[in-house]
Short mmCIF file of C-alpha atoms in Angstrom, two decimals:
data_model
loop_
_atom_site.label_atom_id
_atom_site.label_comp_id
_atom_site.label_asym_id
_atom_site.label_seq_id
_atom_site.Cartn_x
_atom_site.Cartn_y
_atom_site.Cartn_z
CA MET A 279 0.00 0.00 0.00
CA LYS A 280 1.82 3.04 -1.27
CA LYS A 281 0.10 5.59 0.98
CA GLY A 282 1.07 3.49 3.97
CA PHE A 283 4.68 3.49 2.75
CA TYR A 284 4.89 7.29 2.88
CA VAL A 285 3.00 7.58 6.17
CA LEU A 286 5.31 5.04 7.80
CA ALA A 287 8.38 6.87 6.55
CA PHE A 288 7.03 10.18 7.92
CA VAL A 289 6.13 8.71 11.31
CA SER A 290 9.54 7.08 11.57
CA CYS A 291 11.26 10.40 11.02
CA VAL A 292 9.03 12.19 13.55
CA VAL A 293 9.77 9.53 16.16
CA SER A 294 13.50 9.81 15.51
CA PHE A 295 13.24 13.59 16.04
CA VAL A 296 11.56 13.17 19.42
CA PHE A 297 13.83 10.28 20.48
CA PRO A 298 17.58 9.93 19.84
CA VAL A 299 17.19 7.47 16.98
CA SER A 300 18.55 8.29 13.54
CA CYS A 301 16.31 8.39 10.46
CA ASN A 302 18.14 6.75 7.56
CA ASP A 303 17.85 9.00 4.53
CA ASN A 304 19.63 6.48 2.31
CA TYR A 305 16.55 4.37 1.55
CA PRO A 306 15.22 5.00 -1.96
CA THR A 307 11.77 6.50 -2.37
CA PHE A 308 8.88 4.56 -3.89
CA GLU A 309 9.35 6.37 -7.20
CA GLU A 310 13.05 5.49 -7.24
CA LEU A 311 12.26 1.85 -6.47
CA LYS A 312 9.67 1.79 -9.22
CA SER A 313 11.99 3.44 -11.76
CA ALA A 314 14.80 0.96 -11.06
CA GLU A 315 12.46 -2.02 -11.39
CA LYS A 316 10.97 -0.62 -14.59
CA LYS A 317 14.42 -0.83 -16.20
CA GLU A 318 14.60 -4.52 -15.28
CA ILE A 319 11.09 -5.10 -16.67
CA ASN A 320 12.05 -3.43 -19.94
CA ARG A 321 15.06 -5.76 -20.14
CA ILE A 322 12.81 -8.80 -19.68
CA ILE A 323 10.39 -7.48 -22.30
CA ALA A 324 13.22 -6.95 -24.79
CA GLU A 325 14.89 -10.33 -24.15
CA LYS A 326 11.65 -12.26 -24.55
CA GLY A 327 10.44 -10.28 -27.54
CA ILE A 328 7.24 -9.24 -25.77
CA GLN A 329 4.88 -6.91 -27.57
CA VAL A 330 3.01 -4.81 -25.02
CA LEU A 331 -0.65 -4.06 -25.74
CA LYS A 332 -2.40 -1.13 -24.08
CA GLU A 333 -5.83 -2.73 -24.42
CA TYR A 334 -7.15 -6.24 -23.98
CA PRO A 335 -7.71 -7.86 -27.42
CA ALA A 336 -11.30 -7.32 -28.52
CA ASN A 337 -11.64 -10.95 -29.61
CA GLY A 338 -9.88 -12.25 -26.50
CA VAL A 339 -7.12 -13.86 -28.57
CA PHE A 340 -3.47 -13.01 -27.93
CA GLY A 341 -0.64 -13.28 -30.41
CA GLU A 342 2.29 -15.49 -29.41
CA ASN A 343 4.29 -12.78 -27.64
CA GLU A 344 1.51 -10.28 -26.92
CA PHE A 345 0.94 -9.14 -23.34
CA VAL A 346 -1.57 -6.54 -22.23
CA GLU A 347 -0.43 -4.10 -19.56
CA LEU A 348 -3.23 -3.93 -17.00
CA SER A 349 -4.03 -0.84 -14.93
CA SER A 350 -2.45 -2.60 -11.93
CA GLY A 351 0.92 -2.65 -13.71
CA ILE A 352 0.75 -6.43 -14.30
CA TYR A 353 1.45 -7.77 -17.80
CA LEU A 354 -0.91 -10.58 -18.89
CA HIS A 355 -0.85 -13.05 -21.78
CA VAL A 356 -3.75 -15.51 -22.05
CA THR A 357 -2.67 -18.79 -23.60
CA ASP A 358 -5.98 -20.58 -22.94
CA SER A 359 -9.01 -18.83 -21.45
CA GLY A 360 -10.39 -22.07 -20.01
CA ASN A 361 -13.83 -23.64 -20.08
CA GLY A 362 -15.89 -20.55 -19.24
CA ASN A 363 -16.53 -21.56 -15.64
CA ARG A 364 -15.60 -18.46 -13.63
CA ALA A 365 -14.46 -18.42 -10.01
CA GLN A 366 -17.13 -17.38 -7.53
CA TYR A 367 -16.27 -14.94 -4.74
CA ASN A 368 -15.83 -16.57 -1.32
CA ALA A 369 -16.82 -19.95 -2.74
CA THR A 370 -14.33 -21.26 -5.30
CA THR A 371 -11.10 -22.83 -4.12
CA VAL A 372 -8.39 -22.17 -6.69
CA LEU A 373 -5.33 -24.35 -7.30
CA VAL A 374 -2.41 -22.80 -9.15
CA ARG A 375 0.60 -24.45 -10.77
CA MET A 376 3.34 -22.37 -12.32
CA ASP A 377 6.70 -22.14 -14.03
CA VAL A 378 8.63 -19.21 -12.62
CA GLU A 379 11.67 -17.15 -13.59
CA PHE A 380 13.02 -14.68 -11.06
CA TYR A 381 16.08 -12.75 -9.97
CA ASP A 382 17.64 -14.23 -6.84
CA ILE A 383 19.20 -11.39 -4.84
CA GLU A 384 21.19 -13.83 -2.68
CA THR A 385 22.98 -15.52 -5.59
CA ASP A 386 22.82 -12.54 -7.96
CA SER A 387 21.46 -14.76 -10.72
CA ILE A 388 18.34 -15.69 -12.66
CA GLN A 389 16.61 -18.77 -11.26
CA LYS A 390 13.91 -20.97 -12.81
CA VAL A 391 11.50 -23.04 -10.74
CA SER A 392 8.63 -25.33 -11.81
CA TYR A 393 5.62 -26.35 -9.73
CA PHE A 394 4.11 -28.65 -12.35
CA SER A 395 5.74 -31.88 -11.19
CA ASN A 396 3.89 -34.51 -9.19
CA ASN A 397 6.36 -33.93 -6.37
CA SER A 398 5.20 -30.36 -5.81
CA TYR A 399 1.94 -29.14 -4.33
CA PRO A 400 -0.13 -26.48 -6.13
CA PHE A 401 -0.62 -23.07 -4.58
CA GLU A 402 -4.08 -22.84 -3.05
CA PHE A 403 -6.43 -20.00 -2.11
CA LYS A 404 -10.15 -19.25 -1.91
CA TYR A 405 -11.25 -16.69 -4.48
CA GLY A 406 -11.47 -13.30 -2.80
CA HIS A 407 -8.99 -14.19 -0.06
CA ALA A 408 -5.63 -14.04 -1.82
CA TYR A 409 -4.47 -11.13 0.34
CA SER A 410 -4.96 -13.16 3.52
CA VAL A 411 -2.97 -16.03 2.02
CA ARG A 412 -0.17 -13.67 0.98
CA SER A 413 -0.10 -12.04 4.42
CA ALA A 414 0.22 -15.40 6.17
CA HIS A 415 3.65 -15.98 4.60
CA ASN A 416 6.59 -13.79 5.55
CA THR A 417 10.35 -13.50 5.32
CA SER A 418 10.98 -14.81 8.83
CA SER A 419 10.04 -18.32 7.66
CA PRO A 420 10.06 -18.10 3.84
CA ASP A 421 8.45 -20.74 1.67
CA ALA A 422 7.23 -20.98 -1.94
CA TYR A 423 4.27 -18.71 -1.15
CA THR A 424 6.61 -16.05 0.24
CA TYR A 425 8.51 -15.99 -3.04
CA PHE A 426 5.89 -16.55 -5.72
CA PHE A 427 2.32 -16.10 -4.48
CA SER A 428 0.93 -12.65 -5.20
CA LEU A 429 -2.40 -10.89 -5.63
CA ALA A 430 -1.79 -11.16 -9.37
CA MET A 431 -2.69 -14.86 -9.10
CA GLU A 432 -6.22 -13.85 -8.11
CA ALA A 433 -6.62 -10.60 -10.05
CA VAL A 434 -6.31 -12.14 -13.52
CA LEU A 435 -9.17 -14.58 -12.82
CA SER A 436 -11.56 -11.83 -13.90
CA TYR A 437 -10.31 -12.52 -17.45
CA VAL A 438 -10.18 -16.32 -17.52
CA GLY A 439 -11.97 -19.41 -16.23
CA GLU A 440 -11.30 -22.89 -14.95
CA ASN A 441 -8.51 -24.89 -16.63
CA SER A 442 -7.07 -21.69 -18.08
CA GLU A 443 -3.39 -20.98 -18.70
CA VAL A 444 -1.72 -17.60 -18.72
CA LYS A 445 1.70 -15.97 -18.68
CA LEU A 446 2.43 -13.10 -16.31
CA LEU A 447 5.07 -10.47 -15.75
CA VAL A 448 4.44 -9.12 -12.26
CA PRO A 449 6.27 -6.02 -10.99
CA GLY A 450 6.79 -5.62 -7.28
CA TYR A 451 5.38 -2.11 -7.61
CA SER A 452 2.08 -3.34 -9.09
CA GLU A 453 -0.98 -2.36 -7.09
CA ILE A 454 -4.36 -4.08 -6.76
CA SER A 455 -7.14 -2.37 -4.78
CA ASN A 456 -4.52 -0.28 -2.96
CA TYR A 457 -2.54 -3.38 -1.95
CA GLU A 458 0.87 -4.44 -3.24
CA GLY A 459 0.33 -6.75 -6.20
CA GLY A 460 3.67 -8.52 -5.94
CA SER A 461 4.69 -11.34 -3.62
CA VAL A 462 6.22 -10.77 -0.19
CA TYR A 463 9.65 -11.53 -1.66
CA GLN A 464 9.18 -8.96 -4.41
CA THR A 465 8.40 -6.17 -1.97
CA SER A 466 10.34 -7.07 1.18
CA SER A 467 13.57 -5.22 0.44
CA ARG A 468 13.92 -1.56 1.35
CA TYR A 469 16.33 -1.10 -1.52
CA ARG A 470 14.63 -2.68 -4.53
CA TYR A 471 11.55 -4.23 -6.07
CA ILE A 472 11.95 -7.54 -7.88
CA PRO A 473 9.94 -8.42 -11.02
CA ILE A 474 8.88 -12.04 -11.54
CA TYR A 475 8.12 -13.65 -14.89
CA TYR A 476 5.66 -16.56 -14.90
CA ASP A 477 6.13 -18.48 -18.13
CA ARG A 478 3.16 -20.74 -17.43
CA VAL A 479 0.35 -20.45 -14.89
CA ARG A 480 -2.50 -22.96 -14.84
CA TYR A 481 -5.71 -22.67 -12.82
CA THR A 482 -7.98 -25.50 -11.65
CA TYR A 483 -10.91 -25.29 -9.25
CA TYR A 484 -12.53 -27.49 -6.66
#
């Protein structure tokens, strides 16, 4: 939540004025974080030959490398829109499997991870409650949800149905209903946002 970011920074500085605690002015601002991540996103777009659309295709059909940039800042490509059965708020349990490509700040390298194998469990959430699921996973005990589960997983279900497959490019700075659209990992650093590219995301319901 970007407003919360600025309020927290202001309160921290006020407290440090009243009490002998220093306020670190070296942390980048939200706009600086966003600008730095945008450069990385543009690199990903160029390397993968992505063509960015400003509007969702009228016929619902995407070209091979076409992604629409949503108002949230998320880039979406629909490979298969599914069977037409849409998720119902507070009722549908959604299972998500994904192939992920992300920048690992610990190893300073690009990592690829797949959650399509039989040895891995799908990500699970009830439609309308993705934020609660995201909030339950933090950096003190990181797991797959901490790294890769974001509000983007839920937000794009307004465009597709059951058994659908999509590709996503999710910026850490993306925003959905005034909440951070990226995963906890993408937004946990004070010094940078981390974009994540999802080469394949498949949704099933139960």
